[in-house]
């Protein structure tokens, strides 16, 4: 006979109030208490929306209209269970600064639907690097990779290679913004001197001279080109479904993008690490140089590289930022959260919805957000 589970801890309303006053973020569902302090920064709706529910009963948020939550979301909450509330479970547990916000409801679009996982019975061993394991999941891979978890991922056995596969968000502007400035300054000077051909030297006889006034237009064109590349890569490469009989293609998919959908709150894997990024960026620059003159290619490249920086920083903010409700970034974050947790085959734009509008791949609108 299996041993009986240990009795649940019990907390008085006064004890919960003291913990809230000390800075903890506890919520309750009926009489059950959950400590979400460690999840506050990761909350897709932002810290303020979760703090607004501190000390409150979230049963309506999870179970009732207009909120739409999966059973996975309710099971996932259980990993934060700490005990039961003594006394009347219908009574409020208020605490100074957070009590005044208790009328603010969490936006359902911004809530995660993370899967409750029995780590000992999952399809992979989470104590070991995942990359080589996922290749053997076969037909189970696609469903598994779209069941997100809230924990970091290790991909490689080698500590050195593992370190190259991760980075902090601020490495992106530190590494790439100086390169944007260098190319912009250098090639603006080339345009200012005049006689800039459009095409590379091998096609000089077909080329035309570019005036100095072309520089800003080419730079902005680079931004637009990047936004289209961002959309196409995300839609057709990152969201390809690898064949179940190819372990190597499954591993490639997981390394490129699958690991981000599996662990969307892994802060070290939200932006492109500089070393692998440099290989892709160098390829893109050399491709431009094969076709265009140095000044034209460099200007387009500078605009595209700035677009990439904006993309990566926006992506990080959409996961961990708290945009003001109703703002452009708030709606962009809702768009991206739905892509992660509900509609994986739509909502591919990160820094804007431009190409999702153009190619009709916007995420379906939530019923309660539609105009009445």
XYZ file of N, CA and C in Angstrom, residues 38-227:
570
model
N 7.867 33.307 -7.247
C 8.921 33.011 -8.209
C 8.488 33.109 -9.652
N 7.182 33.244 -9.881
C 6.666 33.283 -11.247
C 6.275 34.697 -11.689
N 6.348 35.648 -10.768
C 5.849 36.996 -11.059
C 6.495 37.582 -12.317
N 7.835 37.519 -12.395
C 8.527 38.111 -13.547
C 8.200 37.390 -14.843
N 7.832 36.121 -14.754
C 7.581 35.335 -15.953
C 6.140 35.429 -16.434
N 5.276 36.052 -15.645
C 3.865 36.084 -15.995
C 3.649 36.782 -17.327
N 3.029 36.108 -18.329
C 2.872 36.720 -19.653
C 2.106 38.026 -19.641
N 1.230 38.223 -18.649
C 0.487 39.467 -18.578
C 1.234 40.586 -17.894
N 2.444 40.306 -17.438
C 3.210 41.322 -16.741
C 3.044 41.208 -15.241
N 3.983 41.801 -14.533
C 3.996 41.687 -13.078
C 2.771 42.345 -12.447
N 2.355 43.517 -12.984
C 1.271 44.247 -12.336
C -0.020 43.442 -12.310
N -0.300 42.732 -13.407
C -1.554 41.992 -13.480
C -1.583 40.852 -12.477
N -0.430 40.237 -12.210
C -0.400 39.156 -11.235
C -0.396 39.703 -9.819
N 0.358 40.797 -9.588
C 0.339 41.402 -8.255
C -1.068 41.869 -7.892
N -1.842 42.272 -8.897
C -3.201 42.739 -8.622
C -4.081 41.636 -8.058
N -3.700 40.377 -8.288
C -4.495 39.262 -7.769
C -3.924 38.715 -6.470
N -2.813 39.297 -5.981
C -2.201 38.801 -4.743
C -3.210 38.837 -3.606
N -3.335 37.724 -2.908
C -4.261 37.632 -1.793
C -5.692 37.382 -2.204
N -5.959 37.304 -3.506
C -7.337 37.174 -3.970
C -7.639 35.745 -4.418
N -8.919 35.455 -4.567
C -9.355 34.150 -5.061
C -9.371 34.202 -6.587
N -8.585 33.345 -7.230
C -8.483 33.364 -8.691
C -9.379 32.325 -9.336
N -10.324 31.749 -8.585
C -11.203 30.725 -9.165
C -11.926 31.251 -10.394
N -12.453 32.481 -10.305
C -13.172 33.041 -11.451
C -12.235 33.245 -12.633
N -10.999 33.658 -12.354
C -10.037 33.861 -13.430
C -9.747 32.565 -14.168
N -9.735 31.451 -13.428
C -9.383 30.175 -14.038
C -10.581 29.442 -14.613
N -11.721 29.550 -13.955
C -12.831 28.667 -14.284
C -14.025 29.334 -14.952
N -14.180 30.640 -14.791
C -15.412 31.256 -15.234
C -15.255 32.169 -16.419
N -16.367 32.464 -17.114
C -16.320 33.434 -18.204
C -16.011 34.811 -17.644
N -15.410 35.717 -18.453
C -15.080 35.504 -19.857
C -13.737 34.843 -20.081
N -13.106 34.281 -19.029
C -11.771 33.718 -19.162
C -11.843 32.316 -19.727
N -10.915 31.978 -20.601
C -10.872 30.671 -21.238
C -9.526 30.036 -20.893
N -9.554 29.060 -19.975
C -8.321 28.393 -19.595
C -8.467 26.895 -19.809
N -7.351 26.268 -20.176
C -7.352 24.827 -20.372
C -7.192 24.124 -19.036
N -7.476 22.801 -19.051
C -7.230 22.003 -17.855
C -5.749 22.006 -17.514
N -4.898 22.129 -18.531
C -3.456 22.181 -18.289
C -3.079 23.372 -17.417
N -3.734 24.517 -17.647
C -3.419 25.710 -16.852
C -3.749 25.479 -15.388
N -4.892 24.824 -15.133
C -5.278 24.568 -13.749
C -4.360 23.534 -13.108
N -3.968 22.499 -13.872
C -3.044 21.505 -13.331
C -1.667 22.129 -13.091
N -1.253 23.020 -14.014
C 0.050 23.658 -13.890
C 0.144 24.488 -12.613
N -0.973 25.117 -12.224
C -0.983 25.935 -11.015
C -0.628 25.107 -9.786
N -0.943 23.811 -9.817
C -0.749 22.974 -8.639
C 0.716 22.842 -8.233
N 1.650 23.089 -9.142
C 3.051 22.975 -8.756
C 3.452 24.058 -7.758
N 2.617 25.084 -7.618
C 2.891 26.169 -6.684
C 2.047 26.071 -5.409
N 1.356 24.956 -5.224
C 0.491 24.769 -4.048
C 1.334 24.695 -2.775
N 0.938 25.470 -1.760
C 1.689 25.468 -0.494
C 0.841 25.040 0.695
N -0.486 25.038 0.579
C -1.329 24.637 1.699
C -2.721 25.220 1.576
N -3.469 25.144 2.662
C -4.861 25.583 2.652
C -5.053 26.783 3.580
N -6.082 27.553 3.282
C -6.430 28.722 4.087
C -7.409 28.304 5.177
N -7.094 28.637 6.419
C -8.004 28.355 7.526
C -9.165 29.337 7.505
N -10.299 28.876 7.990
C -11.442 29.777 8.104
C -12.258 29.818 6.835
N -12.985 30.937 6.638
C -13.907 31.095 5.519
C -13.127 31.303 4.223
N -13.187 30.335 3.264
C -12.449 30.518 2.013
C -13.034 31.597 1.120
N -14.250 32.067 1.440
C -14.860 33.111 0.610
C -14.443 34.501 1.052
N -13.826 34.616 2.222
C -13.421 35.920 2.728
C -12.162 36.412 2.047
N -12.014 37.711 1.889
C -10.818 38.249 1.238
C -9.609 38.224 2.149
N -8.446 38.087 1.543
C -7.180 38.243 2.259
C -6.526 39.478 1.677
N -6.658 40.601 2.369
C -6.222 41.862 1.797
C -4.891 42.280 2.393
N -4.190 43.097 1.623
C -2.895 43.568 2.093
C -2.577 44.913 1.476
N -2.711 45.947 2.257
C -2.318 47.307 1.891
C -2.322 47.613 0.423
N -1.113 47.681 -0.155
C -0.948 48.188 -1.510
C -1.593 47.309 -2.545
N -1.685 45.996 -2.285
C -2.279 45.146 -3.311
C -3.787 45.091 -3.195
N -4.335 45.393 -2.033
C -5.775 45.291 -1.870
C -6.510 46.285 -2.743
N -5.926 47.446 -2.970
C -6.596 48.466 -3.758
C -6.732 48.081 -5.209
N -5.990 47.070 -5.629
C -6.028 46.653 -7.032
C -6.899 45.438 -7.234
N -7.666 45.044 -6.213
C -8.334 43.764 -6.317
C -9.501 43.757 -7.284
N -9.857 44.877 -7.854
C -10.930 44.880 -8.842
C -10.409 44.685 -10.248
N -9.085 44.691 -10.431
C -8.524 44.532 -11.769
C -8.455 43.063 -12.107
N -9.069 42.674 -13.221
C -9.084 41.288 -13.652
C -7.917 41.022 -14.581
N -7.333 39.838 -14.466
C -6.259 39.450 -15.369
C -6.812 39.255 -16.765
N -6.148 39.844 -17.743
C -6.582 39.680 -19.126
C -6.389 38.235 -19.537
N -7.455 37.532 -19.949
C -7.346 36.102 -20.258
C -6.403 35.813 -21.405
N -6.268 36.741 -22.342
C -5.376 36.503 -23.469
C -3.941 36.350 -22.995
N -3.601 37.010 -21.881
C -2.227 37.050 -21.426
C -1.875 35.906 -20.478
N -2.818 35.014 -20.180
C -2.553 33.935 -19.244
C -1.864 32.767 -19.948
N -0.879 32.137 -19.318
C -0.236 30.982 -19.920
C -1.089 29.733 -19.796
N -0.831 28.763 -20.629
C -1.476 27.465 -20.546
C -0.377 26.415 -20.477
N 0.399 26.491 -19.423
C 1.540 25.613 -19.285
C 1.101 24.245 -18.792
N 1.735 23.219 -19.332
C 1.342 21.858 -19.044
C 1.914 21.402 -17.705
N 1.073 20.754 -16.895
C 1.566 20.137 -15.681
C 2.374 18.901 -16.077
N 3.579 18.811 -15.586
C 4.479 17.744 -16.013
C 4.917 16.932 -14.810
N 4.806 15.604 -14.932
C 5.455 14.709 -13.979
C 6.861 14.497 -14.511
N 7.846 15.207 -13.919
C 9.192 15.225 -14.486
C 9.820 13.841 -14.536
N 9.371 12.935 -13.661
C 9.933 11.578 -13.647
C 9.313 10.687 -14.714
N 8.163 11.103 -15.269
C 7.470 10.266 -16.251
C 7.373 10.934 -17.613
N 8.017 12.077 -17.804
C 7.962 12.760 -19.089
C 8.700 11.937 -20.144
N 8.530 12.316 -21.391
C 9.136 11.561 -22.488
C 10.643 11.712 -22.546
N 11.180 12.717 -21.859
C 12.626 12.934 -21.823
C 13.094 12.985 -20.372
N 14.374 12.769 -20.189
C 14.981 12.875 -18.868
C 15.493 14.298 -18.695
N 14.820 15.074 -17.842
C 15.148 16.479 -17.680
C 16.443 16.700 -16.913
N 17.021 15.644 -16.378
C 18.310 15.752 -15.704
C 19.476 15.656 -16.682
N 19.185 15.386 -17.955
C 20.212 15.233 -18.980
C 19.958 16.232 -20.114
N 20.982 16.536 -20.921
C 20.776 17.424 -22.080
C 19.688 16.875 -22.994
N 18.869 17.777 -23.534
C 17.672 17.356 -24.268
C 17.887 17.124 -25.761
N 18.877 17.779 -26.366
C 18.949 17.782 -27.831
C 19.001 16.372 -28.407
N 19.848 15.520 -27.861
C 19.959 14.168 -28.412
C 18.737 13.326 -28.083
N 18.037 13.662 -27.009
C 16.861 12.884 -26.624
C 15.661 13.146 -27.533
N 15.454 14.427 -27.913
C 14.244 14.758 -28.668
C 14.233 14.106 -30.042
N 15.411 13.810 -30.583
C 15.460 13.177 -31.894
C 14.793 11.825 -31.933
N 14.633 11.206 -30.763
C 14.036 9.871 -30.703
C 12.550 9.907 -30.345
N 11.975 11.083 -30.247
C 10.544 11.176 -29.911
C 9.648 10.811 -31.084
N 10.155 10.955 -32.317
C 9.384 10.558 -33.496
C 8.068 11.286 -33.607
N 6.984 10.541 -33.753
C 5.654 11.127 -33.937
C 5.173 11.896 -32.711
N 5.768 11.641 -31.567
C 5.336 12.316 -30.334
C 5.966 13.699 -30.189
N 6.957 14.012 -31.041
C 7.707 15.258 -30.860
C 6.830 16.490 -31.001
N 6.015 16.555 -32.057
C 5.270 17.785 -32.338
C 4.314 18.131 -31.203
N 3.632 17.151 -30.664
C 2.732 17.424 -29.544
C 3.523 17.794 -28.290
N 4.617 17.081 -28.044
C 5.431 17.327 -26.844
C 6.021 18.718 -26.852
N 6.552 19.174 -27.992
C 7.255 20.452 -28.033
C 6.292 21.625 -27.882
N 5.005 21.411 -28.148
C 4.019 22.482 -28.003
C 3.250 22.388 -26.687
N 3.822 21.668 -25.722
C 3.283 21.643 -24.363
C 4.303 22.353 -23.472
N 4.199 23.681 -23.335
C 5.256 24.469 -22.690
C 5.398 24.192 -21.203
N 6.619 24.355 -20.730
C 6.924 24.181 -19.308
C 7.650 25.427 -18.815
N 7.635 25.608 -17.514
C 8.279 26.772 -16.916
C 9.550 26.333 -16.205
N 10.588 26.084 -16.994
C 11.873 25.704 -16.437
C 12.940 25.887 -17.505
N 14.205 26.072 -17.133
C 15.262 26.223 -18.139
C 15.580 24.900 -18.820
N 16.227 25.004 -19.967
C 16.574 23.839 -20.779
C 18.085 23.765 -20.936
N 18.606 22.561 -20.898
C 20.001 22.321 -21.278
C 19.979 21.499 -22.564
N 20.741 21.959 -23.566
C 20.744 21.282 -24.858
C 21.921 20.334 -25.023
N 23.126 20.736 -24.600
C 24.346 20.021 -24.950
C 25.066 19.459 -23.722
N 25.825 18.385 -23.933
C 26.663 17.833 -22.872
C 27.840 18.760 -22.583
N 28.445 19.298 -23.627
C 29.617 20.149 -23.481
C 29.253 21.485 -22.833
N 29.942 21.840 -21.751
C 29.676 23.124 -21.103
C 30.013 24.285 -22.038
N 31.065 24.120 -22.849
C 31.476 25.187 -23.758
C 30.423 25.426 -24.838
N 29.975 24.356 -25.475
C 28.956 24.499 -26.518
C 27.648 24.990 -25.923
N 27.312 24.493 -24.733
C 26.099 24.950 -24.057
C 26.159 26.451 -23.798
N 27.315 26.943 -23.382
C 27.466 28.377 -23.115
C 27.284 29.194 -24.385
N 27.738 28.673 -25.531
C 27.577 29.390 -26.797
C 26.123 29.423 -27.257
N 25.293 28.525 -26.735
C 23.888 28.445 -27.165
C 22.973 29.334 -26.342
N 23.536 30.055 -25.348
C 22.723 30.907 -24.475
C 23.334 32.305 -24.408
N 22.525 33.268 -24.042
C 23.044 34.621 -23.865
C 22.048 35.465 -23.084
N 22.505 36.615 -22.620
C 21.628 37.582 -21.961
C 21.084 38.543 -23.013
N 19.967 39.174 -22.737
C 19.293 40.002 -23.737
C 20.155 41.187 -24.166
N 20.916 41.757 -23.218
C 21.650 42.986 -23.552
C 22.895 42.726 -24.393
N 23.234 41.450 -24.627
C 24.346 41.174 -25.546
C 24.001 41.621 -26.965
N 22.720 41.634 -27.298
C 22.301 41.988 -28.664
C 22.667 43.437 -28.995
N 22.214 44.441 -28.214
C 22.643 45.820 -28.547
C 24.135 46.047 -28.359
N 24.742 45.397 -27.367
C 26.176 45.606 -27.129
C 26.996 45.148 -28.328
N 26.646 44.014 -28.912
C 27.427 43.453 -30.019
C 27.087 44.112 -31.350
N 25.786 44.335 -31.622
C 25.373 44.672 -32.985
C 25.131 46.158 -33.237
N 24.750 46.927 -32.236
C 24.527 48.359 -32.470
C 25.802 49.075 -32.932
N 26.987 48.799 -32.349
C 28.193 49.432 -32.890
C 28.431 49.114 -34.364
N 28.089 47.895 -34.779
C 28.254 47.536 -36.189
C 27.276 48.307 -37.069
N 26.051 48.508 -36.585
C 25.073 49.320 -37.320
C 25.606 50.736 -37.505
N 26.146 51.317 -36.429
C 26.670 52.685 -36.493
C 27.872 52.771 -37.435
N 28.745 51.780 -37.377
C 29.930 51.786 -38.230
C 29.543 51.731 -39.712
N 28.677 50.803 -40.080
C 28.266 50.679 -41.476
C 27.510 51.925 -41.930
N 26.649 52.457 -41.078
C 25.860 53.639 -41.445
C 26.779 54.836 -41.704
N 27.727 55.078 -40.796
C 28.634 56.213 -40.936
C 29.547 56.043 -42.157
N 30.086 54.861 -42.308
C 31.028 54.618 -43.410
C 30.361 54.793 -44.766
N 29.192 54.198 -44.914
C 28.585 54.201 -46.246
C 27.785 55.471 -46.526
N 27.380 56.192 -45.480
C 26.836 57.517 -45.740
C 27.931 58.404 -46.319
N 29.148 58.257 -45.794
C 30.279 59.008 -46.350
C 30.525 58.664 -47.802
N 30.373 57.383 -48.150
C 30.550 56.980 -49.548
C 29.487 57.608 -50.436
N 28.252 57.661 -49.962
C 27.181 58.288 -50.746
C 27.429 59.782 -50.878
N 27.942 60.407 -49.817
C 28.195 61.850 -49.855
C 29.254 62.213 -50.894
N 30.178 61.318 -51.170
C 31.216 61.571 -52.166
C 30.709 61.408 -53.594
N 29.557 60.742 -53.748
C 28.962 60.575 -55.076
C 29.532 59.398 -55.839
N 28.932 59.170 -57.032
C 29.372 58.093 -57.932
C 29.282 56.707 -57.283
N 28.189 56.458 -56.593
C 27.970 55.146 -55.990
C 27.155 54.287 -56.964
N 27.704 53.189 -57.461
C 26.937 52.329 -58.359
C 25.945 51.476 -57.577
N 24.889 51.047 -58.245
C 23.884 50.210 -57.593
C 24.372 48.780 -57.441
N 24.942 48.214 -58.526
C 25.268 46.798 -58.544
C 26.745 46.555 -58.292
N 27.084 45.297 -58.036
C 28.462 44.884 -57.803
C 29.296 45.093 -59.064
N 30.631 45.110 -58.943
C 31.501 45.401 -60.097
C 31.272 44.518 -61.310
N 30.893 43.240 -61.121
C 30.725 42.356 -62.283
C 29.575 42.808 -63.181
N 28.660 43.663 -62.653
C 27.511 44.105 -63.446
C 27.543 45.613 -63.655
N 28.747 46.195 -63.683
C 28.873 47.652 -63.797
C 28.190 48.199 -65.040
N 28.254 47.465 -66.140
C 27.674 47.973 -67.388
C 26.161 48.079 -67.320
N 25.533 47.355 -66.385
C 24.073 47.425 -66.235
C 23.657 48.312 -65.061
N 24.648 48.862 -64.334
C 24.364 49.573 -63.100
C 24.000 51.027 -63.364
N 23.410 51.644 -62.339
C 23.089 53.067 -62.388
C 23.712 53.729 -61.168
N 23.980 55.025 -61.256
C 24.559 55.770 -60.134
C 23.472 56.098 -59.119
N 23.814 56.001 -57.845
C 22.874 56.280 -56.773
C 23.194 57.633 -56.143
N 22.219 58.515 -56.025
C 22.475 59.830 -55.416
C 22.605 59.723 -53.903
N 23.127 60.772 -53.281
C 23.280 60.803 -51.825
C 21.939 60.646 -51.122
N 20.885 61.190 -51.747
C 19.548 61.128 -51.133
C 18.996 59.710 -51.050
N 19.643 58.741 -51.715
C 19.169 57.357 -51.677
C 19.510 56.672 -50.354
N 20.468 57.233 -49.605
C 20.925 56.562 -48.389
C 19.789 56.283 -47.395
N 18.984 57.282 -46.973
C 17.926 56.977 -45.994
C 16.895 55.994 -46.528
N 16.579 56.101 -47.823
C 15.624 55.169 -48.407
C 16.132 53.743 -48.378
N 17.416 53.554 -48.703
C 18.000 52.209 -48.666
C 18.060 51.670 -47.237
N 18.349 52.543 -46.289
C 18.408 52.128 -44.880
C 17.024 51.654 -44.416
N 15.982 52.436 -44.760
C 14.617 52.046 -44.385
C 14.181 50.793 -45.127
N 14.627 50.647 -46.367
C 14.330 49.423 -47.111
C 14.934 48.217 -46.414
N 16.145 48.390 -45.852
C 16.758 47.310 -45.082
C 15.910 46.899 -43.893
N 15.334 47.886 -43.194
C 14.427 47.577 -42.086
C 13.230 46.768 -42.569
N 12.664 47.167 -43.704
C 11.503 46.467 -44.243
C 11.870 45.055 -44.693
N 13.035 44.923 -45.334
C 13.498 43.601 -45.761
C 13.650 42.676 -44.574
N 14.225 43.193 -43.474
C 14.360 42.341 -42.297
C 13.004 41.899 -41.769
N 12.039 42.821 -41.713
C 10.723 42.459 -41.172
C 10.086 41.333 -41.987
